[in-house]
Coordinates of N, CA and C (backbone and C1' of nucleotides) in Angstrom, one line a residue:
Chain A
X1 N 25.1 -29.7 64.0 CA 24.2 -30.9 63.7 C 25.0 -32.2 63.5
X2 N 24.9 -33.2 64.7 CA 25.2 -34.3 64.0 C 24.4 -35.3 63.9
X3 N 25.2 -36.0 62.5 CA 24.6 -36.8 62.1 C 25.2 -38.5 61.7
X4 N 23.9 -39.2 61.2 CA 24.5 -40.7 61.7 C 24.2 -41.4 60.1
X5 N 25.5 -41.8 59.6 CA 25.5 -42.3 58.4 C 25.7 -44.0 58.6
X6 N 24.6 -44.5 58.3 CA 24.8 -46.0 58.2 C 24.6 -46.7 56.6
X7 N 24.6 -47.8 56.7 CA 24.8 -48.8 55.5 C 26.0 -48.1 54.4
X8 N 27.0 -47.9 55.3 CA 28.2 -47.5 54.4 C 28.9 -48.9 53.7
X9 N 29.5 -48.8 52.3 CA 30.2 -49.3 52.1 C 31.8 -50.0 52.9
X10 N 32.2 -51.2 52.9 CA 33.2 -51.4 53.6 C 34.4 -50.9 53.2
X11 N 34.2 -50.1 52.1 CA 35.5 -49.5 51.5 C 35.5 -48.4 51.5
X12 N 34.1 -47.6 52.0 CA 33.9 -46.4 51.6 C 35.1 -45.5 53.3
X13 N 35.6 -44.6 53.0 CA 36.5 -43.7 54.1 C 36.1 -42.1 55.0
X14 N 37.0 -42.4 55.5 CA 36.3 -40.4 56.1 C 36.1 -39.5 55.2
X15 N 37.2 -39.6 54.2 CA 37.3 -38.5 53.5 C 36.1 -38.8 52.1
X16 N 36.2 -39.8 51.7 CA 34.8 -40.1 51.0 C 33.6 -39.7 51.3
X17 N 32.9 -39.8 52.6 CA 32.5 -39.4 53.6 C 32.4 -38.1 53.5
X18 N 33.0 -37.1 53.3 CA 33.2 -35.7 53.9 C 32.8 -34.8 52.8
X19 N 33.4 -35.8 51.7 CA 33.2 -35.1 50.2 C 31.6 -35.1 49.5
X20 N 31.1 -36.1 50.1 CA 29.8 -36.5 49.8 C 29.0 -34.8 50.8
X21 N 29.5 -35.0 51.8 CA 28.7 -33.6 52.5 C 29.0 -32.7 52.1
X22 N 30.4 -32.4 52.1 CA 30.9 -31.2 51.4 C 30.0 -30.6 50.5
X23 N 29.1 -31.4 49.8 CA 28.1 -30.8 48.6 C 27.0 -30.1 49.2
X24 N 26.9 -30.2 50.2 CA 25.5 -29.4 50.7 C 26.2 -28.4 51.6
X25 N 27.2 -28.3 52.4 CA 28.0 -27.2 53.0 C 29.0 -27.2 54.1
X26 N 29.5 -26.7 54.5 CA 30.9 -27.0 56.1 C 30.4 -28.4 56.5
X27 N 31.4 -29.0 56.7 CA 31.8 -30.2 57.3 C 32.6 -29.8 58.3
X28 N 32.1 -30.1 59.7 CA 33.1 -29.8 60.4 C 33.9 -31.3 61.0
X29 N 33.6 -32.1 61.0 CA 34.4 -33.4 61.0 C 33.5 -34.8 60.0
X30 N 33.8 -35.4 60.1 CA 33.6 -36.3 59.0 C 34.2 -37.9 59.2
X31 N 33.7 -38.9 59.8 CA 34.3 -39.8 60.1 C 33.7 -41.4 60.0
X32 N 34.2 -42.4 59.2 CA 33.6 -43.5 59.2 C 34.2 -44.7 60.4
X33 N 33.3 -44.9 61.5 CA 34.0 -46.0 62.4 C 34.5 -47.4 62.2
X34 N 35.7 -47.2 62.5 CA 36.1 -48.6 62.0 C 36.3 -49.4 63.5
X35 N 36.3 -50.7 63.1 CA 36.2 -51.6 64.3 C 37.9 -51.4 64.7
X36 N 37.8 -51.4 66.3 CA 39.0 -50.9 67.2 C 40.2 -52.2 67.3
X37 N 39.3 -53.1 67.0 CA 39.8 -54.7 67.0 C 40.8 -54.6 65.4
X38 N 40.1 -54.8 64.9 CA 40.6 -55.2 63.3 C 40.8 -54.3 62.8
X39 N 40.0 -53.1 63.0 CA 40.7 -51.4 61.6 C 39.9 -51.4 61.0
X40 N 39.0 -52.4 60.4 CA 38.1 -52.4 59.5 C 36.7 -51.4 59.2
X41 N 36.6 -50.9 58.4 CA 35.2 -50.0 58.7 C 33.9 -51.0 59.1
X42 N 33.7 -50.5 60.1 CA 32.2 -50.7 60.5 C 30.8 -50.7 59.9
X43 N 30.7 -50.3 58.6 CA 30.0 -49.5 57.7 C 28.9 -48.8 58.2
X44 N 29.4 -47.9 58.8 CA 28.9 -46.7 59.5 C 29.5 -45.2 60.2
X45 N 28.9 -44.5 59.6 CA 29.9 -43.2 60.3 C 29.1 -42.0 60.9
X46 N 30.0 -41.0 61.0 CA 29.3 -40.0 61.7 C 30.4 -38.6 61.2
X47 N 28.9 -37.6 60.9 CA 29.2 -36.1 60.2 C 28.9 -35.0 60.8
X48 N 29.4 -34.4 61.2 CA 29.3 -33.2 62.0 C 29.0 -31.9 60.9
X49 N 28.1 -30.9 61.0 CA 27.5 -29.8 60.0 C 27.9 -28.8 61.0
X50 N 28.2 -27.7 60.7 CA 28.1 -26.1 61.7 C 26.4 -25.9 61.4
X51 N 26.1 -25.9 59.8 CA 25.0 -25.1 60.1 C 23.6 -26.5 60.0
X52 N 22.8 -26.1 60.9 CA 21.8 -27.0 60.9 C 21.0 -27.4 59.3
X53 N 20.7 -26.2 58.9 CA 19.9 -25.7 57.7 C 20.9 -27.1 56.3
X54 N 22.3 -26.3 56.2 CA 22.8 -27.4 55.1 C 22.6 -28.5 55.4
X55 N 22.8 -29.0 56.8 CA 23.1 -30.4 57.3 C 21.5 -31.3 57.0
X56 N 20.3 -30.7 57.8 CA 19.0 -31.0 56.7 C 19.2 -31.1 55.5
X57 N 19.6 -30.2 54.2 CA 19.7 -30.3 52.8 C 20.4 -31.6 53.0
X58 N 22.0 -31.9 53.5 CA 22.7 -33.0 53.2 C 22.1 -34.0 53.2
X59 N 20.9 -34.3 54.6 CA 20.4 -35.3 54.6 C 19.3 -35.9 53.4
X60 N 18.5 -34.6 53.2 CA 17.8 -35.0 52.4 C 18.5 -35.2 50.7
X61 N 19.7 -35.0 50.7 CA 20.4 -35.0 49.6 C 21.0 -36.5 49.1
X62 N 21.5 -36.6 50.5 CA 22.3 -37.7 50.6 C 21.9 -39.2 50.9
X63 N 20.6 -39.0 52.0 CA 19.9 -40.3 52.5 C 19.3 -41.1 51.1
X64 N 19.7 -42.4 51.2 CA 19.6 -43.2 50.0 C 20.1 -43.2 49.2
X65 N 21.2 -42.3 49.3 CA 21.8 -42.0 47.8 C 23.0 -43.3 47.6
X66 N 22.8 -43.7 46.5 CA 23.8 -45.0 46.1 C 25.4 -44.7 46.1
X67 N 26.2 -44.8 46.7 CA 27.5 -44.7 46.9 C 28.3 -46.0 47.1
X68 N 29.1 -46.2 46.0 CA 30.1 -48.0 46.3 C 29.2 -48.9 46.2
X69 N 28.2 -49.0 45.5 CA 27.4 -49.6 45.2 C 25.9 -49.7 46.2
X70 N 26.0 -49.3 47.3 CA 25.4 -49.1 48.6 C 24.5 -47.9 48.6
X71 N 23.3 -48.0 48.9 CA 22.1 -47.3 49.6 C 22.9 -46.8 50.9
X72 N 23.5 -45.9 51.1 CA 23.6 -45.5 52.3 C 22.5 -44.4 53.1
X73 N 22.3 -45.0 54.7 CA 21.1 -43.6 55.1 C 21.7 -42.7 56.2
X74 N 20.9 -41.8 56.0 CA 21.5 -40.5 56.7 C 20.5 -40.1 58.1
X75 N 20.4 -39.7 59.1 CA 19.6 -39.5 59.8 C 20.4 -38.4 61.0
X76 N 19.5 -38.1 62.2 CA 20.0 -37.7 62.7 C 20.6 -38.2 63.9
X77 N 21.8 -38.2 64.0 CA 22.4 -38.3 64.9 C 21.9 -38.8 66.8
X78 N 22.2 -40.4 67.5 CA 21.9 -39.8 68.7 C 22.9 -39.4 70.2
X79 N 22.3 -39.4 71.1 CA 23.4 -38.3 72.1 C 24.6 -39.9 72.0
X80 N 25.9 -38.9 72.4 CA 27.1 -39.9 72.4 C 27.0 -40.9 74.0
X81 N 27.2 -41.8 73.8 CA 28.0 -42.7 75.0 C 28.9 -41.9 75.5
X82 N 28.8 -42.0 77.1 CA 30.2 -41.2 77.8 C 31.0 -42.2 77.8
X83 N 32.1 -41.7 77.9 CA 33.2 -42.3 77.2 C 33.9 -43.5 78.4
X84 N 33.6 -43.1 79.6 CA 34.0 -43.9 80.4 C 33.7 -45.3 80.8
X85 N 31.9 -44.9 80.4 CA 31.2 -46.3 80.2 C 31.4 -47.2 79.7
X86 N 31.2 -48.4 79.5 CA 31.7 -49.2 79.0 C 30.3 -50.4 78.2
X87 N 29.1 -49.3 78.9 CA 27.8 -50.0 78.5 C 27.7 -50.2 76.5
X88 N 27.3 -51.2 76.3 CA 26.8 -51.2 75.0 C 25.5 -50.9 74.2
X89 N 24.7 -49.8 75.0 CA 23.5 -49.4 74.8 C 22.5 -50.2 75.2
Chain B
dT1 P 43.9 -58.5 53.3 O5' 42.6 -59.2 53.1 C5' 42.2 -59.3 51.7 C4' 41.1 -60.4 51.6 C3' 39.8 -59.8 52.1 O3' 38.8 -60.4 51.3 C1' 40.5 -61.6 53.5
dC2 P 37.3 -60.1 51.5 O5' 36.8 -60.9 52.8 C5' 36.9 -62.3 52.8 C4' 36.0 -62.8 53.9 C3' 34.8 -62.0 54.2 O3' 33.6 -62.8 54.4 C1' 36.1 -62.3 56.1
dT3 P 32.3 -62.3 53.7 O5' 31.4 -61.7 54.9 C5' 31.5 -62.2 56.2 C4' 30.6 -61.5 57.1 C3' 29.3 -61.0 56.5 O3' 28.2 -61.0 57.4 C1' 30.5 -59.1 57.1
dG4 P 26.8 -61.3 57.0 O5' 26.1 -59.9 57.0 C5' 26.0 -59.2 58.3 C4' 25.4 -57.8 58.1 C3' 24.0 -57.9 57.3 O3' 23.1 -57.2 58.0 C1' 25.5 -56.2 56.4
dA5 P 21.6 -57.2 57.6 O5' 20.8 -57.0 59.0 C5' 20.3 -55.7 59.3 C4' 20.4 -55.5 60.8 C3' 20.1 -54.1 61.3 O3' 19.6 -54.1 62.6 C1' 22.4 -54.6 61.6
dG6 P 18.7 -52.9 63.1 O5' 19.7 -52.1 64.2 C5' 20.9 -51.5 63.7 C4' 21.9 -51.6 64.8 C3' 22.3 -50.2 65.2 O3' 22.9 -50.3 66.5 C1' 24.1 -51.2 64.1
dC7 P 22.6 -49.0 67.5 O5' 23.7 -48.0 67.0 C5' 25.1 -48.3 67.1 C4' 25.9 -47.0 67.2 C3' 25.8 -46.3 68.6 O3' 27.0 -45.6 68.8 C1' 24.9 -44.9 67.0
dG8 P 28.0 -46.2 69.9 O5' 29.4 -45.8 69.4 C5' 30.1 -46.6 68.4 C4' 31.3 -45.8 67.8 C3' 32.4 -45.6 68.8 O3' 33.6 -45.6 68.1 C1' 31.6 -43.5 68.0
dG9 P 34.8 -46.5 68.8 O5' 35.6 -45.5 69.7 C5' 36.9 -45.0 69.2 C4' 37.7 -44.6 70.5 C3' 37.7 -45.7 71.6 O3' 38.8 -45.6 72.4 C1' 36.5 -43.8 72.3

DNA sequence: TCTGAGCGG
């Protein structure tokens, strides 16, 4: 299950990130995107679950939940941009 | 350092 973490804090990191899921079960990657330009987070990331079932719990655990002072939301994930493309959706 | 809707490379 992935999933799509927005209104992250600008300070908030992967591993912050990961720890927050870790509470509901396997994390299989865990990552906040930062801009490719600057480094800076994006304030938004993306969490990868093995099992569908925790990754539901995470969401409903975690969506809204106040972190770094931030409402961050949790939802589900949509299909990736191929990588070659260069379209901006 | 800076910003506040967004779906990554």
């Amino acid at each position: 299950m992935n999933m799509y973490v927005s209104n992250l804090s600008f300070h908030t990191g992967d591993d912050e990130l990961r720890k927050l899921f870790e509470q509901f079960g396997i994390v299989s990657s865990a990552k906040v995107i930062t801009d490719r330009d600057t480094g800076r987070s994006r304030g938004f990331g993306f969490v990868e679950m093995k099992s569908d079932d925790e990754a539901n719990k995470a969401i409903k655990g975690l969506n809204n939940m106040e972190v770094e002072g931030r409402a961050m939301s949790v939802s589900i994930a949509r299909e990736k941009a191929p990588r070659s493309d260069n379209k901006r959706w």
